[in-house]
XYZ file of C-alpha atoms in Angstrom:
365
model
C 106.741 71.089 131.614
C 103.095 70.756 130.018
C 103.087 67.903 127.318
C 101.929 69.027 123.546
C 100.296 67.375 120.936
C 101.062 68.846 117.697
C 98.011 70.221 115.539
C 99.833 69.375 112.041
C 102.642 66.595 112.152
C 104.279 64.643 109.362
C 106.142 61.413 110.228
C 109.477 61.136 107.933
C 108.901 58.623 105.257
C 112.539 56.952 106.052
C 114.858 56.912 108.931
C 116.864 60.219 109.611
C 120.896 60.035 109.020
C 122.583 61.807 111.706
C 126.177 63.510 111.771
C 127.060 61.547 114.615
C 126.899 58.232 112.414
C 123.574 57.280 114.287
C 119.971 57.273 112.586
C 116.870 58.578 114.154
C 113.946 56.139 113.623
C 110.461 57.237 113.467
C 110.907 60.942 113.249
C 107.850 63.389 113.240
C 108.038 67.048 112.454
C 105.497 69.427 113.752
C 104.384 72.258 111.867
C 102.141 75.000 111.066
C 101.422 76.419 108.027
C 99.519 79.887 106.741
C 98.298 80.997 103.127
C 97.472 78.876 100.662
C 100.086 76.513 98.344
C 99.909 77.528 94.750
C 99.042 74.937 92.077
C 102.635 74.867 91.233
C 103.857 75.027 95.136
C 106.133 78.113 93.703
C 105.247 80.222 96.652
C 106.443 78.236 99.729
C 108.279 80.323 102.324
C 109.979 78.331 105.102
C 110.619 80.446 108.237
C 113.060 78.736 110.976
C 113.021 79.425 114.536
C 115.401 80.247 117.175
C 116.445 78.253 119.935
C 113.529 78.295 122.241
C 111.377 79.076 119.426
C 108.406 76.633 118.004
C 106.424 76.286 115.243
C 103.745 78.746 116.415
C 104.952 81.657 114.151
C 101.515 83.326 113.807
C 99.166 81.487 115.695
C 98.141 81.251 119.427
C 100.620 79.272 121.382
C 98.243 76.496 122.723
C 100.342 76.518 126.260
C 100.953 80.098 127.136
C 98.153 81.604 125.048
C 100.515 84.231 123.545
C 100.585 85.480 119.915
C 102.725 83.448 117.639
C 106.731 84.449 118.165
C 106.499 86.631 114.787
C 102.925 87.381 114.412
C 103.814 91.132 113.647
C 105.818 89.447 110.564
C 103.749 87.130 108.957
C 99.964 87.618 108.104
C 97.569 88.899 105.113
C 99.120 92.285 104.100
C 102.052 92.107 106.450
C 106.233 91.937 105.344
C 105.722 87.896 104.888
C 102.095 88.250 103.315
C 100.154 85.305 103.585
C 97.545 86.226 101.085
C 100.746 85.765 98.889
C 102.839 83.298 100.189
C 102.367 79.694 101.633
C 104.302 79.976 104.862
C 105.372 76.901 106.688
C 107.212 77.061 110.221
C 108.413 73.682 111.654
C 109.760 72.650 115.064
C 113.129 71.523 115.028
C 114.391 68.020 115.836
C 115.344 67.701 119.377
C 112.869 69.938 120.533
C 109.837 69.339 122.508
C 107.150 71.071 120.959
C 105.836 67.903 118.829
C 109.057 67.146 116.800
C 110.936 64.131 117.814
C 113.214 64.965 120.693
C 114.440 63.680 124.154
C 111.048 63.613 125.838
C 109.732 61.296 122.672
C 108.527 57.930 123.317
C 111.757 55.806 121.927
C 111.333 52.093 120.316
C 111.522 50.453 123.682
C 108.583 52.459 124.703
C 110.692 54.581 127.377
C 111.334 58.536 126.523
C 114.620 58.572 125.232
C 115.800 61.341 127.679
C 119.708 61.066 127.246
C 119.676 58.316 124.880
C 118.344 60.557 122.262
C 121.381 61.384 120.007
C 123.326 64.366 119.777
C 122.131 66.243 116.834
C 123.645 69.503 114.625
C 122.256 72.229 112.832
C 122.457 70.338 109.771
C 120.471 67.105 111.263
C 117.424 70.043 112.022
C 117.970 70.925 108.400
C 117.743 67.179 107.167
C 114.361 67.094 109.101
C 112.851 70.013 107.578
C 113.671 68.822 103.971
C 112.004 65.645 105.062
C 109.345 67.807 105.750
C 109.736 69.560 102.667
C 109.514 66.249 100.804
C 106.522 64.738 102.240
C 105.035 68.167 101.415
C 105.909 67.745 97.683
C 107.699 70.816 97.894
C 110.915 70.653 95.644
C 112.180 74.195 95.919
C 111.050 77.398 98.270
C 110.528 80.710 97.111
C 112.450 81.557 100.736
C 113.983 80.770 103.647
C 113.852 83.096 106.441
C 115.524 82.435 109.908
C 116.904 84.768 112.920
C 119.593 83.907 115.054
C 119.531 79.768 115.397
C 116.667 80.129 112.391
C 119.749 82.100 110.367
C 121.923 79.067 110.806
C 119.544 76.708 109.576
C 118.882 78.928 106.790
C 122.346 79.126 105.649
C 122.906 75.370 106.560
C 120.246 74.460 103.733
C 121.702 76.928 101.459
C 125.123 75.404 101.828
C 124.055 71.748 101.895
C 120.849 71.756 99.730
C 121.573 74.623 97.402
C 118.793 73.572 95.147
C 116.124 73.946 97.593
C 115.505 77.617 97.919
C 115.813 80.612 95.754
C 116.140 83.306 98.480
C 117.972 83.151 101.612
C 117.366 85.829 104.349
C 119.541 85.297 107.366
C 118.646 87.612 110.539
C 121.047 88.382 113.317
C 122.944 84.904 112.945
C 126.205 83.449 112.182
C 128.156 80.835 110.714
C 129.915 79.327 113.462
C 129.392 79.530 117.454
C 132.353 81.933 119.109
C 133.990 80.554 122.199
C 132.366 83.082 124.434
C 128.624 81.960 122.679
C 129.887 78.117 123.699
C 130.707 79.204 127.231
C 127.197 80.945 127.841
C 125.709 78.087 126.735
C 127.663 75.649 129.114
C 126.690 77.920 131.940
C 122.991 77.080 131.345
C 123.573 73.386 130.793
C 125.476 73.200 133.846
C 122.785 74.681 135.948
C 120.435 72.397 134.455
C 122.384 69.191 135.219
C 123.504 70.745 138.748
C 119.754 70.817 139.543
C 118.814 67.584 141.713
C 115.697 66.661 139.922
C 117.791 66.509 136.793
C 118.345 62.817 137.930
C 120.536 62.197 134.683
C 118.109 63.507 132.057
C 115.504 60.332 133.499
C 113.018 63.000 135.239
C 109.958 62.264 132.969
C 108.234 59.927 135.295
C 109.498 61.133 138.405
C 106.792 64.380 138.843
C 109.388 66.166 139.020
C 111.546 68.565 136.576
C 114.638 70.339 136.902
C 112.827 73.636 136.583
C 115.275 75.605 139.109
C 118.064 74.766 136.837
C 116.183 75.712 133.417
C 115.124 78.763 134.737
C 118.505 79.772 135.592
C 119.837 78.703 132.173
C 116.896 81.084 130.540
C 117.786 84.017 132.984
C 121.679 83.536 131.707
C 120.909 83.231 128.172
C 118.223 85.819 128.412
C 120.720 88.296 129.147
C 122.788 87.869 126.282
C 119.840 88.728 124.094
C 119.616 92.366 125.680
C 121.711 95.568 125.180
C 123.269 97.226 127.957
C 121.474 100.741 126.761
C 118.353 98.500 126.121
C 118.390 97.094 129.984
C 119.210 100.670 131.388
C 116.371 102.262 129.668
C 113.918 99.775 130.583
C 114.904 98.663 134.229
C 117.964 101.316 135.413
C 118.382 100.616 138.583
C 114.698 101.048 139.653
C 113.306 99.107 142.843
C 110.814 96.735 142.197
C 107.372 97.223 144.633
C 109.451 98.859 147.271
C 110.465 102.108 148.111
C 113.970 100.996 149.963
C 116.351 97.891 149.908
C 115.315 95.040 151.847
C 119.122 94.167 152.936
C 118.155 90.552 151.779
C 118.146 88.396 148.490
C 114.513 89.028 147.213
C 114.251 90.665 143.795
C 115.191 94.130 144.887
C 115.761 95.664 141.722
C 113.161 95.714 138.385
C 115.439 93.593 136.629
C 116.073 90.732 138.673
C 112.057 90.749 139.088
C 111.934 90.530 135.269
C 114.894 87.810 135.008
C 112.899 85.598 137.411
C 109.969 86.024 135.855
C 111.842 84.871 132.381
C 113.016 81.889 133.767
C 109.645 80.829 135.656
C 107.597 81.246 132.823
C 109.962 79.446 130.488
C 109.708 76.006 132.381
C 106.354 75.700 131.616
C 106.893 75.353 127.858
C 110.025 73.810 127.431
C 111.963 70.663 128.419
C 115.437 70.605 130.024
C 116.595 67.935 127.815
C 115.744 69.676 124.687
C 117.655 72.617 126.083
C 120.694 70.728 126.626
C 120.450 69.175 122.886
C 119.775 72.054 121.228
C 122.348 74.295 122.693
C 124.860 71.583 121.989
C 123.904 71.733 118.441
C 124.527 75.253 118.096
C 127.808 75.076 119.671
C 128.665 72.299 117.071
C 128.038 74.748 114.135
C 130.647 75.828 111.991
C 129.659 75.989 108.402
C 133.448 76.405 107.421
C 134.527 73.363 109.166
C 132.006 71.334 107.417
C 133.250 72.513 104.011
C 136.859 71.772 104.176
C 137.923 74.921 106.654
C 136.771 77.686 103.874
C 133.397 79.332 104.245
C 133.286 80.315 100.727
C 133.533 76.625 99.976
C 130.172 76.413 101.362
C 128.314 78.474 98.970
C 130.325 77.753 95.646
C 128.050 77.484 92.721
C 124.736 78.763 94.618
C 122.277 80.389 92.540
C 120.304 81.428 95.128
C 120.404 85.234 96.171
C 121.319 86.111 99.759
C 120.505 88.862 102.075
C 121.862 89.178 105.568
C 120.868 91.333 108.176
C 122.534 92.421 111.356
C 121.665 94.913 114.399
C 124.368 97.314 116.013
C 123.614 96.676 119.596
C 123.388 92.871 118.896
C 126.654 91.582 120.807
C 125.833 88.109 120.455
C 125.855 87.605 116.667
C 127.386 91.280 116.373
C 127.840 92.786 112.636
C 131.302 91.097 112.121
C 129.853 87.642 112.409
C 127.220 88.715 109.405
C 130.151 90.710 107.431
C 132.130 87.399 107.540
C 129.509 85.436 105.557
C 128.721 88.409 103.215
C 132.740 87.901 102.387
C 132.514 84.487 101.696
C 129.149 84.886 99.624
C 131.398 87.552 97.509
C 134.551 85.511 97.149
C 131.752 82.332 96.145
C 130.185 84.720 93.418
C 126.945 84.519 95.151
C 124.390 87.613 94.901
C 124.192 88.958 98.308
C 123.059 92.213 100.282
C 123.660 93.117 103.454
C 122.430 95.720 106.046
C 123.207 96.767 109.269
C 119.953 98.187 111.443
C 119.925 100.326 114.323
C 117.916 99.287 117.129
C 118.123 99.345 120.918
C 117.011 95.964 121.855
C 120.304 93.845 121.156
C 120.004 90.329 119.932
C 116.142 90.477 120.276
C 115.614 93.281 117.750
C 114.472 90.830 115.125
C 111.226 89.819 117.156
C 110.531 93.251 118.179
C 108.872 96.430 116.404
C 111.979 97.594 114.074
C 110.139 99.015 111.010
C 113.599 98.957 108.776
C 113.657 95.194 109.473
C 110.100 94.974 108.291
C 110.830 96.959 105.128
C 114.230 94.573 104.283
C 112.160 91.852 104.847
C 108.951 92.488 102.416
C 111.380 94.182 99.582
C 113.639 90.737 99.922
C 110.799 88.175 99.804
C 108.855 89.850 97.069
């Protein structure tokens, strides 16, 4: 994986306490901003990223050269209008795109590797709150997140309710299901079975567990898509050939696509970070954090909420969003909910779904 120096980074003023009971010293949060912060700091929107995302929300990625992952949604005149709002996107702790994670240098001068403490979604949000404190932003106009970003948005609303006026959660959940955990475990085992993983101490060896990480990415990527979407895009079409090879090359287009996704991912992501972030997602259970009842997490919240799901998303299906909506209703919170129709599965929140643009624009204004 290529190393990356963050274009913007803030060192947290104090050590970061973690849910595990450990404390992380010298935490750095890498971030990008778009637009201008109002004099009274009332126009800030925090966009939180998904598992394999990063801070390059609406700017060119320095490793891949690709456009920002939500460039279609964020910018002047776009649904999250940077001519009106100051938009912040930060890399979560545990990641590898500039924020403190397992590839970072520990106090002893060596990479943390597997000595990095296991983190939670709430720990990630503690880091984001520290960033906001460092920027002098006491209250967000809105927090917006999809997938794991939606978990962060819910965690902020539950644990720091005074920090956001609006909370927009897209294609997400309040806790990881057994099926979600199972898919993540498959990916983690693929990484740890790669001989180049070396118990996580591979940074100085010149050999990373790219094969294991690629398989993990391939398995996860299947969960982001829908069966209809895969069928429409690939069907059983062969890849660059007229007949089957009667071997184990990528005969089918869908095989070639998954291999491309896997190999490309290893260029920009660290295998140890994948282990830590998937574990944080698996540990996420907002009800468990609040006495076993999800409504308790939002008791007394003054924020406005909006939940969005997609009818083709089987990773975080509509029932997960409805569960959160029912809890918000029980807590007396102001909440709206919409299920959108799109053929792309879980990835619909990243793709061209004009109805989502209208929902986002209408809610953040």
